[in-house]
mmCIF file of C-alpha atoms and ligand atoms in Angstrom:
data_model
loop_
_atom_site.group_PDB
_atom_site.id
_atom_site.type_symbol
_atom_site.label_atom_id
_atom_site.label_comp_id
_atom_site.label_asym_id
_atom_site.label_seq_id
_atom_site.Cartn_x
_atom_site.Cartn_y
_atom_site.Cartn_z
ATOM 1 C CA MET V 1 -30.673 39.479 -3.043
ATOM 2 C CA SER V 2 -28.852 36.862 -1.647
ATOM 3 C CA PRO V 3 -29.480 33.251 -2.952
ATOM 4 C CA SER V 4 -31.648 30.912 -1.301
ATOM 5 C CA VAL V 5 -29.618 28.256 0.205
ATOM 6 C CA ILE V 6 -31.881 25.010 1.049
ATOM 7 C CA LEU V 7 -30.906 21.679 2.654
ATOM 8 C CA HIS V 8 -33.049 19.030 2.074
ATOM 9 C CA TRP V 9 -32.188 16.650 4.784
ATOM 10 C CA TYR V 10 -33.713 14.026 7.551
ATOM 11 C CA PRO V 11 -31.819 14.402 11.000
ATOM 12 C CA GLU V 12 -30.566 10.606 10.979
ATOM 13 C CA SER V 13 -28.673 11.495 7.986
ATOM 14 C CA LEU V 14 -24.764 11.674 9.067
ATOM 15 C CA PHE V 15 -24.016 13.397 5.788
ATOM 16 C CA ALA V 16 -26.864 15.867 6.092
ATOM 17 C CA GLN V 17 -25.561 16.786 10.050
ATOM 18 C CA LYS V 18 -22.323 17.095 8.509
ATOM 19 C CA ILE V 19 -23.366 19.998 5.758
ATOM 20 C CA ALA V 20 -25.440 21.642 8.621
ATOM 21 C CA TRP V 21 -22.084 22.119 10.973
ATOM 22 C CA ASP V 22 -20.201 23.220 7.841
ATOM 23 C CA LEU V 23 -23.326 25.837 7.079
ATOM 24 C CA ASN V 24 -23.276 26.956 10.860
ATOM 25 C CA TYR V 25 -19.341 27.067 10.862
ATOM 26 C CA LYS V 26 -19.658 29.613 7.826
ATOM 27 C CA LYS V 27 -22.354 31.574 9.387
ATOM 28 C CA VAL V 28 -24.585 30.842 6.119
ATOM 29 C CA ASP V 29 -28.402 31.566 6.503
ATOM 30 C CA TYR V 30 -30.180 28.491 5.062
ATOM 31 C CA LYS V 31 -33.729 27.307 5.045
ATOM 32 C CA THR V 32 -34.140 23.504 5.488
ATOM 33 C CA VAL V 33 -36.846 20.719 3.766
ATOM 34 C CA LEU V 34 -37.329 17.629 5.896
ATOM 35 C CA ILE V 35 -37.531 14.709 3.632
ATOM 36 C CA ASN V 36 -38.546 11.230 4.512
ATOM 37 C CA MET V 37 -35.925 8.717 5.402
ATOM 38 C CA ILE V 38 -36.897 6.378 2.703
ATOM 39 C CA GLU V 39 -38.295 6.486 -1.062
ATOM 40 C CA PRO V 40 -40.732 7.392 -2.791
ATOM 41 C CA ARG V 41 -39.716 11.202 -2.432
ATOM 42 C CA PRO V 42 -41.753 12.433 -5.283
ATOM 43 C CA LEU V 43 -41.368 16.135 -4.504
ATOM 44 C CA ARG V 44 -37.526 15.921 -4.587
ATOM 45 C CA ARG V 45 -37.415 14.296 -8.099
ATOM 46 C CA PRO V 46 -37.847 17.276 -10.191
ATOM 47 C CA LEU V 47 -34.999 18.788 -8.524
ATOM 48 C CA ASP V 48 -32.590 15.865 -8.046
ATOM 49 C CA GLY V 49 -33.705 14.081 -11.395
ATOM 50 C CA GLY V 50 -33.598 10.638 -9.740
ATOM 51 C CA TYR V 51 -30.460 11.120 -7.422
ATOM 52 C CA ARG V 52 -31.452 9.631 -4.273
ATOM 53 C CA LYS V 53 -28.767 10.196 -1.611
ATOM 54 C CA THR V 54 -28.987 12.534 1.405
ATOM 55 C CA PRO V 55 -28.357 15.363 1.418
ATOM 56 C CA ILE V 56 -28.852 17.512 -1.409
ATOM 57 C CA LEU V 57 -28.260 21.562 -1.073
ATOM 58 C CA GLN V 58 -30.341 23.519 -3.444
ATOM 59 C CA ILE V 59 -29.226 27.216 -4.058
ATOM 60 C CA ASN V 60 -32.091 28.395 -6.096
ATOM 61 C CA ASN V 61 -32.162 26.389 -9.160
ATOM 62 C CA HIS V 62 -29.013 24.676 -8.911
ATOM 63 C CA ILE V 63 -28.895 21.400 -7.023
ATOM 64 C CA PHE V 64 -25.788 19.904 -5.593
ATOM 65 C CA CYS V 65 -25.686 16.287 -5.014
ATOM 66 C CA ASP V 66 -22.805 14.657 -2.641
ATOM 67 C CA THR V 67 -21.250 16.433 -0.128
ATOM 68 C CA LYS V 68 -18.059 16.722 -1.762
ATOM 69 C CA VAL V 69 -19.413 19.051 -4.499
ATOM 70 C CA ILE V 70 -21.659 20.771 -1.584
ATOM 71 C CA ILE V 71 -18.522 21.451 0.475
ATOM 72 C CA ALA V 72 -16.470 22.747 -2.753
ATOM 73 C CA GLU V 73 -19.404 24.933 -3.510
ATOM 74 C CA LEU V 74 -19.548 26.454 0.371
ATOM 75 C CA GLU V 75 -16.210 26.909 0.120
ATOM 76 C CA LYS V 76 -16.213 29.054 -3.308
ATOM 77 C CA ARG V 77 -19.505 30.961 -1.924
ATOM 78 C CA TYR V 78 -18.284 31.418 1.570
ATOM 79 C CA PRO V 79 -14.407 31.589 1.576
ATOM 80 C CA GLU V 80 -13.916 32.501 5.493
ATOM 81 C CA PRO V 81 -13.707 30.846 7.671
ATOM 82 C CA SER V 82 -11.992 28.502 5.156
ATOM 83 C CA PHE V 83 -12.434 24.584 5.630
ATOM 84 C CA TYR V 84 -8.684 24.380 4.832
ATOM 85 C CA PRO V 85 -6.566 26.456 7.026
ATOM 86 C CA ALA V 86 -2.794 25.740 6.784
ATOM 87 C CA THR V 87 -0.992 23.943 9.482
ATOM 88 C CA ARG V 88 0.888 25.425 12.310
ATOM 89 C CA SER V 89 3.962 24.910 10.006
ATOM 90 C CA GLY V 90 2.167 26.443 7.198
ATOM 91 C CA GLN V 91 1.331 23.346 4.969
ATOM 92 C CA ALA V 92 -1.560 23.368 2.781
ATOM 93 C CA THR V 93 -4.487 21.075 3.811
ATOM 94 C CA GLU V 94 -7.121 20.903 0.888
ATOM 95 C CA ALA V 95 -5.933 18.170 -0.850
ATOM 96 C CA LEU V 96 -5.173 16.422 2.447
ATOM 97 C CA CYS V 97 -8.550 16.905 3.545
ATOM 98 C CA LYS V 98 -9.903 15.525 0.284
ATOM 99 C CA ALA V 99 -7.943 12.556 0.518
ATOM 100 C CA PHE V 100 -8.626 12.095 4.141
ATOM 101 C CA SER V 101 -12.502 11.812 3.431
ATOM 102 C CA GLN V 102 -11.961 8.710 1.339
ATOM 103 C CA TRP V 103 -11.200 6.832 4.604
ATOM 104 C CA THR V 104 -13.665 8.815 7.032
ATOM 105 C CA ASP V 105 -16.628 8.522 4.522
ATOM 106 C CA SER V 106 -16.220 4.912 3.388
ATOM 107 C CA THR V 107 -13.860 2.597 5.138
ATOM 108 C CA LEU V 108 -14.466 3.859 8.556
ATOM 109 C CA LEU V 109 -18.087 4.506 7.986
ATOM 110 C CA PHE V 110 -18.810 1.259 6.697
ATOM 111 C CA ALA V 111 -16.916 -0.494 9.627
ATOM 112 C CA LEU V 112 -19.493 1.486 11.993
ATOM 113 C CA VAL V 113 -22.662 0.409 9.777
ATOM 114 C CA SER V 114 -21.922 -3.426 11.155
ATOM 115 C CA GLN V 115 -23.154 -2.321 14.411
ATOM 116 C CA CYS V 116 -26.798 -1.020 13.139
ATOM 117 C CA GLY V 117 -28.413 -4.704 13.358
ATOM 118 C CA SER V 118 -30.208 -3.798 16.433
ATOM 119 C CA MET V 119 -31.246 -0.312 15.721
ATOM 120 C CA LYS V 120 -35.157 0.453 15.770
ATOM 121 C CA LEU V 121 -35.797 1.428 12.243
ATOM 122 C CA PRO V 122 -38.923 2.443 10.417
ATOM 123 C CA GLU V 123 -41.338 0.407 8.751
ATOM 124 C CA GLY V 124 -39.957 -0.456 5.066
ATOM 125 C CA PHE V 125 -36.628 0.686 5.968
ATOM 126 C CA ALA V 126 -34.802 -2.890 5.364
ATOM 127 C CA ASN V 127 -36.602 -3.231 1.692
ATOM 128 C CA ASP V 128 -35.622 0.349 0.905
ATOM 129 C CA ARG V 129 -31.782 -0.091 1.430
ATOM 130 C CA ALA V 130 -31.964 -3.354 -0.039
ATOM 131 C CA ALA V 131 -32.730 -1.528 -3.372
ATOM 132 C CA TYR V 132 -30.583 1.045 -2.350
ATOM 133 C CA LEU V 133 -27.497 -1.238 -1.834
ATOM 134 C CA GLY V 134 -28.419 -3.786 -4.545
ATOM 135 C CA LYS V 135 -28.659 -6.518 -2.063
ATOM 136 C CA GLU V 136 -30.753 -7.924 0.874
ATOM 137 C CA ILE V 137 -29.879 -7.028 4.380
ATOM 138 C CA ASP V 138 -30.359 -9.471 6.993
ATOM 139 C CA PHE V 139 -30.482 -7.356 10.352
ATOM 140 C CA ALA V 140 -30.980 -10.401 12.684
ATOM 141 C CA GLN V 141 -27.382 -11.889 11.254
ATOM 142 C CA MET V 142 -25.976 -8.365 11.597
ATOM 143 C CA ALA V 143 -26.535 -8.259 15.160
ATOM 144 C CA GLU V 144 -25.515 -11.382 15.724
ATOM 145 C CA ILE V 145 -22.094 -10.901 14.596
ATOM 146 C CA ALA V 146 -21.926 -7.285 15.490
ATOM 147 C CA PRO V 147 -19.635 -7.663 18.806
ATOM 148 C CA PHE V 148 -17.190 -9.401 16.506
ATOM 149 C CA LEU V 149 -17.027 -6.892 14.086
ATOM 150 C CA LYS V 150 -16.363 -4.124 16.952
ATOM 151 C CA LEU V 151 -12.771 -5.676 16.479
ATOM 152 C CA GLU V 152 -12.326 -3.903 13.177
ATOM 153 C CA ILE V 153 -13.844 -0.714 14.388
ATOM 154 C CA GLN V 154 -11.474 -0.424 17.504
ATOM 155 C CA ALA V 155 -8.463 -1.092 14.961
ATOM 156 C CA GLN V 156 -9.248 1.930 12.730
ATOM 157 C CA PHE V 157 -10.437 4.188 15.550
ATOM 158 C CA GLU V 158 -6.790 3.539 17.412
ATOM 159 C CA VAL V 159 -5.265 4.801 13.950
ATOM 160 C CA ALA V 160 -7.788 7.933 14.375
ATOM 161 C CA GLU V 161 -6.866 8.464 17.867
ATOM 162 C CA GLN V 162 -3.269 8.024 16.960
ATOM 163 C CA LEU V 163 -3.585 10.740 14.579
ATOM 164 C CA LEU V 164 -4.482 13.213 17.466
ATOM 165 C CA LEU V 165 -1.739 12.121 19.378
ATOM 166 C CA GLU V 166 1.020 12.055 17.118
ATOM 167 C CA ASN V 167 3.580 14.831 16.521
ATOM 168 C CA ASP V 168 2.484 16.994 19.300
ATOM 169 C CA GLN V 169 2.849 15.596 22.585
ATOM 170 C CA GLY V 170 -0.801 14.313 22.808
ATOM 171 C CA SER V 171 -1.984 17.751 22.567
ATOM 172 C CA LYS V 172 -3.100 18.286 18.898
ATOM 173 C CA GLU V 173 -6.445 20.106 19.170
ATOM 174 C CA TRP V 174 -7.340 19.473 15.405
ATOM 175 C CA VAL V 175 -6.654 16.470 13.461
ATOM 176 C CA LEU V 176 -4.292 17.953 10.906
ATOM 177 C CA GLY V 177 -2.496 20.164 13.415
ATOM 178 C CA THR V 178 -4.150 23.437 12.302
ATOM 179 C CA GLN V 179 -4.870 26.080 14.436
ATOM 180 C CA LEU V 180 -8.344 26.390 13.235
ATOM 181 C CA PRO V 181 -10.425 23.512 12.528
ATOM 182 C CA SER V 182 -10.468 21.905 8.887
ATOM 183 C CA MET V 183 -12.689 19.786 6.725
ATOM 184 C CA ALA V 184 -10.753 16.822 8.141
ATOM 185 C CA ASP V 185 -12.260 17.526 11.638
ATOM 186 C CA PHE V 186 -15.860 17.797 10.269
ATOM 187 C CA HIS V 187 -15.214 14.367 8.621
ATOM 188 C CA PHE V 188 -13.743 12.842 11.259
ATOM 189 C CA ALA V 189 -16.308 14.031 13.927
ATOM 190 C CA THR V 190 -19.064 12.446 11.696
ATOM 191 C CA ASP V 191 -17.699 8.823 12.523
ATOM 192 C CA THR V 192 -17.107 9.340 16.104
ATOM 193 C CA MET V 193 -20.575 11.107 16.353
ATOM 194 C CA PHE V 194 -22.300 7.764 14.641
ATOM 195 C CA ALA V 195 -20.093 5.550 16.875
ATOM 196 C CA GLY V 196 -21.222 7.259 20.282
ATOM 197 C CA GLY V 197 -24.581 6.986 18.913
ATOM 198 C CA LEU V 198 -24.163 3.145 18.276
ATOM 199 C CA MET V 199 -22.023 1.668 20.889
ATOM 200 C CA GLY V 200 -22.365 4.588 23.679
ATOM 201 C CA GLU V 201 -20.626 7.581 24.628
ATOM 202 C CA THR V 202 -19.358 5.727 27.348
ATOM 203 C CA TRP V 203 -17.600 3.455 24.828
ATOM 204 C CA LEU V 204 -16.011 6.091 23.115
ATOM 205 C CA LYS V 205 -14.837 8.116 26.064
ATOM 206 C CA GLU V 206 -13.285 4.990 28.045
ATOM 207 C CA ASN V 207 -11.743 3.716 24.603
ATOM 208 C CA PHE V 208 -10.786 6.399 22.524
ATOM 209 C CA PRO V 209 -10.779 9.665 25.195
ATOM 210 C CA LYS V 210 -9.104 12.062 22.537
ATOM 211 C CA LEU V 211 -11.571 11.160 19.841
ATOM 212 C CA ALA V 212 -14.565 11.746 22.244
ATOM 213 C CA ALA V 213 -13.243 15.047 23.390
ATOM 214 C CA HIS V 214 -12.283 16.219 19.552
ATOM 215 C CA LYS V 215 -15.680 15.164 18.550
ATOM 216 C CA ALA V 216 -17.138 17.345 21.423
ATOM 217 C CA ARG V 217 -15.152 20.200 20.085
ATOM 218 C CA VAL V 218 -16.451 19.902 16.421
ATOM 219 C CA LEU V 219 -20.194 19.843 17.725
ATOM 220 C CA ASN V 220 -19.469 22.726 19.782
ATOM 221 C CA ILE V 221 -18.031 24.818 16.644
ATOM 222 C CA GLY V 222 -20.709 23.164 14.124
ATOM 223 C CA ASN V 223 -23.647 24.579 16.870
ATOM 224 C CA TYR V 224 -25.850 21.541 15.468
ATOM 225 C CA GLU V 225 -28.746 23.328 17.365
ATOM 226 C CA ARG V 226 -28.777 26.237 14.851
ATOM 227 C CA ILE V 227 -30.271 24.290 12.404
ATOM 228 C CA LYS V 228 -33.762 24.302 14.343
ATOM 229 C CA SER V 229 -33.462 28.190 14.304
ATOM 230 C CA MET V 230 -33.269 28.012 10.519
ATOM 231 C CA PRO V 231 -36.856 28.687 8.352
ATOM 232 C CA SER V 232 -38.110 25.002 7.536
ATOM 233 C CA ILE V 233 -40.220 25.310 4.469
ATOM 234 C CA SER V 234 -42.251 22.652 2.508
ATOM 235 C CA ALA V 235 -40.927 20.612 -0.726
ATOM 236 C CA GLU V 236 -43.408 22.887 -2.629
ATOM 237 C CA GLU V 237 -42.373 25.783 -1.431
ATOM 238 C CA ALA V 238 -38.835 24.641 -2.633
ATOM 239 C CA LEU V 239 -39.670 23.893 -5.968
ATOM 240 C CA GLU V 240 -41.521 27.353 -6.096
ATOM 241 C CA ILE V 241 -37.748 28.778 -5.360
ATOM 242 C CA ALA V 242 -36.426 26.874 -8.001
ATOM 243 C CA LYS V 243 -38.905 27.861 -10.487
ATOM 244 C CA LYS V 244 -39.037 31.682 -9.765
ATOM 245 C CA GLU V 245 -35.251 32.299 -8.421
ATOM 246 C CA GLY V 246 -33.405 30.899 -11.418
ATOM 247 C CA LEU V 247 -29.484 31.743 -11.360
ATOM 248 C CA GLU V 248 -27.688 32.419 -14.655
ATOM 249 C CA PHE V 249 -25.222 29.476 -15.380
ATOM 250 C CA GLU V 250 -22.525 29.723 -18.127
ATOM 251 C CA GLY V 251 -20.527 26.454 -18.129
ATOM 252 C CA GLU V 252 -17.874 24.918 -20.027
ATOM 253 C CA VAL V 253 -16.831 21.725 -21.165
ATOM 254 C CA LYS V 254 -13.138 21.183 -20.730
ATOM 255 C CA PRO V 255 -11.569 18.875 -23.043
ATOM 256 C CA THR V 256 -11.655 15.296 -21.347
ATOM 257 C CA GLY V 257 -9.873 13.193 -24.030
ATOM 258 C CA THR V 258 -13.541 11.537 -24.251
ATOM 259 C CA SER V 259 -16.393 12.351 -27.142
ATOM 260 C CA LEU V 260 -18.170 14.502 -24.109
ATOM 261 C CA LYS V 261 -19.558 17.699 -25.439
ATOM 262 C CA THR V 262 -21.674 20.526 -24.324
ATOM 263 C CA ASP V 263 -25.202 20.052 -24.634
ATOM 264 C CA MET V 264 -24.475 16.228 -25.501
ATOM 265 C CA LEU V 265 -27.448 14.093 -23.527
ATOM 266 C CA VAL V 266 -25.358 12.187 -20.861
ATOM 267 C CA SER V 267 -26.281 10.216 -17.344
ATOM 268 C CA VAL V 268 -24.491 10.595 -14.206
ATOM 269 C CA THR V 269 -24.504 7.772 -11.803
ATOM 270 C CA PRO V 270 -23.019 7.049 -8.415
ATOM 271 C CA VAL V 271 -20.595 4.054 -8.798
ATOM 272 C CA ASP V 272 -21.172 2.867 -5.132
ATOM 273 C CA THR V 273 -24.792 2.926 -4.060
ATOM 274 C CA GLY V 274 -27.905 4.237 -5.019
ATOM 275 C CA LYS V 275 -26.946 3.837 -8.293
ATOM 276 C CA ILE V 276 -29.790 5.832 -10.150
ATOM 277 C CA PRO V 277 -28.682 7.511 -13.456
ATOM 278 C CA VAL V 278 -29.519 11.192 -13.947
ATOM 279 C CA VAL V 279 -29.913 12.008 -17.259
ATOM 280 C CA GLY V 280 -29.702 15.787 -18.613
ATOM 281 C CA SER V 281 -27.833 17.697 -20.987
ATOM 282 C CA LEU V 282 -24.153 18.317 -20.363
ATOM 283 C CA VAL V 283 -23.555 22.173 -19.848
ATOM 284 C CA HIS V 284 -20.245 22.083 -17.506
ATOM 285 C CA LEU V 285 -17.562 19.586 -16.920
ATOM 286 C CA THR V 286 -14.076 19.990 -15.289
ATOM 287 C CA SER V 287 -11.860 17.404 -13.826
ATOM 288 C CA GLN V 288 -13.904 17.704 -10.467
ATOM 289 C CA GLU V 289 -17.200 18.838 -11.125
ATOM 290 C CA VAL V 290 -19.994 17.847 -13.583
ATOM 291 C CA VAL V 291 -23.200 20.037 -14.240
ATOM 292 C CA LEU V 292 -26.331 18.722 -16.091
ATOM 293 C CA LYS V 293 -29.414 20.935 -17.444
ATOM 294 C CA HIS V 294 -32.316 18.710 -16.274
ATOM 295 C CA ILE V 295 -35.803 19.430 -17.000
ATOM 296 C CA ASP V 296 -38.457 17.568 -15.162
ATOM 297 C CA GLN V 297 -40.961 16.116 -17.684
ATOM 298 C CA GLU V 298 -44.049 16.588 -15.593
ATOM 299 C CA SER V 299 -43.600 20.117 -14.365
ATOM 300 C CA SER V 300 -41.453 21.145 -17.014
ATOM 301 C CA LEU V 301 -39.279 22.522 -14.017
ATOM 302 C CA GLU V 302 -35.678 23.177 -15.253
ATOM 303 C CA VAL V 303 -32.647 23.065 -12.988
ATOM 304 C CA PHE V 304 -28.923 22.609 -12.862
ATOM 305 C CA ILE V 305 -27.844 19.424 -11.228
ATOM 306 C CA HIS V 306 -23.987 19.388 -9.807
ATOM 307 C CA PHE V 307 -22.381 16.466 -9.254
ATOM 308 C CA PRO V 308 -18.505 15.596 -8.360
ATOM 309 C CA VAL V 309 -16.602 13.407 -10.905
ATOM 310 C CA ILE V 310 -15.205 11.483 -8.145
ATOM 311 C CA GLY V 311 -17.467 8.583 -7.430
ATOM 312 C CA PHE V 312 -19.689 9.358 -10.453
ATOM 313 C CA ALA V 313 -19.942 7.620 -13.741
ATOM 314 C CA ILE V 314 -20.549 10.146 -16.682
ATOM 315 C CA VAL V 315 -21.759 8.611 -20.027
ATOM 316 C CA PRO V 316 -23.402 9.512 -23.219
ATOM 317 C CA VAL V 317 -27.071 8.398 -23.657
ATOM 318 C CA PRO V 318 -27.696 6.209 -25.538
ATOM 319 C CA VAL V 319 -23.990 4.608 -24.780
ATOM 320 C CA PRO V 320 -22.440 4.523 -27.854
ATOM 321 C CA ALA V 321 -22.218 0.827 -29.516
ATOM 322 C CA ASP V 322 -18.339 1.027 -29.574
ATOM 323 C CA LEU V 323 -18.096 2.075 -25.798
HETATM 324 N N1 GSH M 401 -21.178 10.009 -1.052
HETATM 325 C C1 GSH M 401 -22.495 10.431 -0.581
HETATM 326 C C2 GSH M 401 -22.936 9.839 0.809
HETATM 327 C C3 GSH M 401 -24.502 10.051 1.221
HETATM 328 C C4 GSH M 401 -25.031 8.879 1.853
HETATM 329 O O1 GSH M 401 -24.743 7.842 1.684
HETATM 330 N N2 GSH M 401 -26.249 9.427 2.333
HETATM 331 C C5 GSH M 401 -26.941 8.225 3.125
HETATM 332 C C6 GSH M 401 -27.627 8.815 4.366
HETATM 333 S S1 GSH M 401 -26.780 9.385 5.562
HETATM 334 C C7 GSH M 401 -28.060 8.114 2.133
HETATM 335 O O2 GSH M 401 -28.197 8.529 1.134
HETATM 336 N N3 GSH M 401 -29.029 7.099 2.580
HETATM 337 C C8 GSH M 401 -29.984 6.674 1.544
HETATM 338 C C9 GSH M 401 -31.373 7.652 1.475
HETATM 339 O O3 GSH M 401 -31.163 8.882 2.319
HETATM 340 O O4 GSH M 401 -32.054 7.553 0.607
HETATM 341 C C10 GSH M 401 -22.134 12.118 -0.010
HETATM 342 O O5 GSH M 401 -20.946 12.266 0.241
HETATM 343 O O6 GSH M 401 -23.282 12.816 0.166
#
């Protein structure tokens, strides 16, 4: 039986949209659970153990938190078409794509967030995101300075557009000069889609025509509309699947030069925003991925929660006094 792949998402989440494109590109059949844009999300908690970011990808009783580990798992399970095709000159692109995302998913994305001040947002959003960021957000002030902060966005987009122009007489179809799209293209288009939504498609087309055309190409292959034809299930049904369709898991904790060992109680916490620790017993640890066995206290549901190592702090619980 093929595994149940379930995307927990809300449509405004850029990172969730990127994962939908990725699933569509690899022609994976999946289900969706529509979640609330703000906390509380009590029915997600038994799966995520407290991790509050969006999206999460559930594969039976395995929960993948953060797009880095979701993308890695999709590439492992569904290798064709690869997210990492070689360039036309034969250069490998996996590490390049991963390094590239450190720019697109943070510096470039955060520059765009400066334009969100005048967006129509649901009630409670400001308070919810203040808790998420660990600081108050003044939307009125954001709206006031937004026109000036466009300068920084333009400077960054100029570099982005240059990437599509360089080394190829301006005809580079994909960011890294590959024959087929790479993950760098999906990362890139997430930001240009956000920019088009915030500042208008005309702004994007007039100022950055190559980026606008690139975005259209990625949206086409990411076939966003496909998500609507995937079955949408309830949060309760997703919990039922986690309970009934457990996948065996044999982990190993590779030596790290720390005291971390198999079965040790640890917490895994994002280092940037939404810093809520997820506590569980350590079942798997490599240089790039950590997996906890987590048992929900109320429902006794047992899941395996996967995180990337990059961007997360993995610490024993309780923290040893000498740490
Ligand atoms: N590093 C995370 C970032 C995800 C992220 O920031 N998602 C936003 C939505 S696009 C979020 O979680 N916002 C708060 C929320 O949904 O509660 C990833 O790659 O998955």
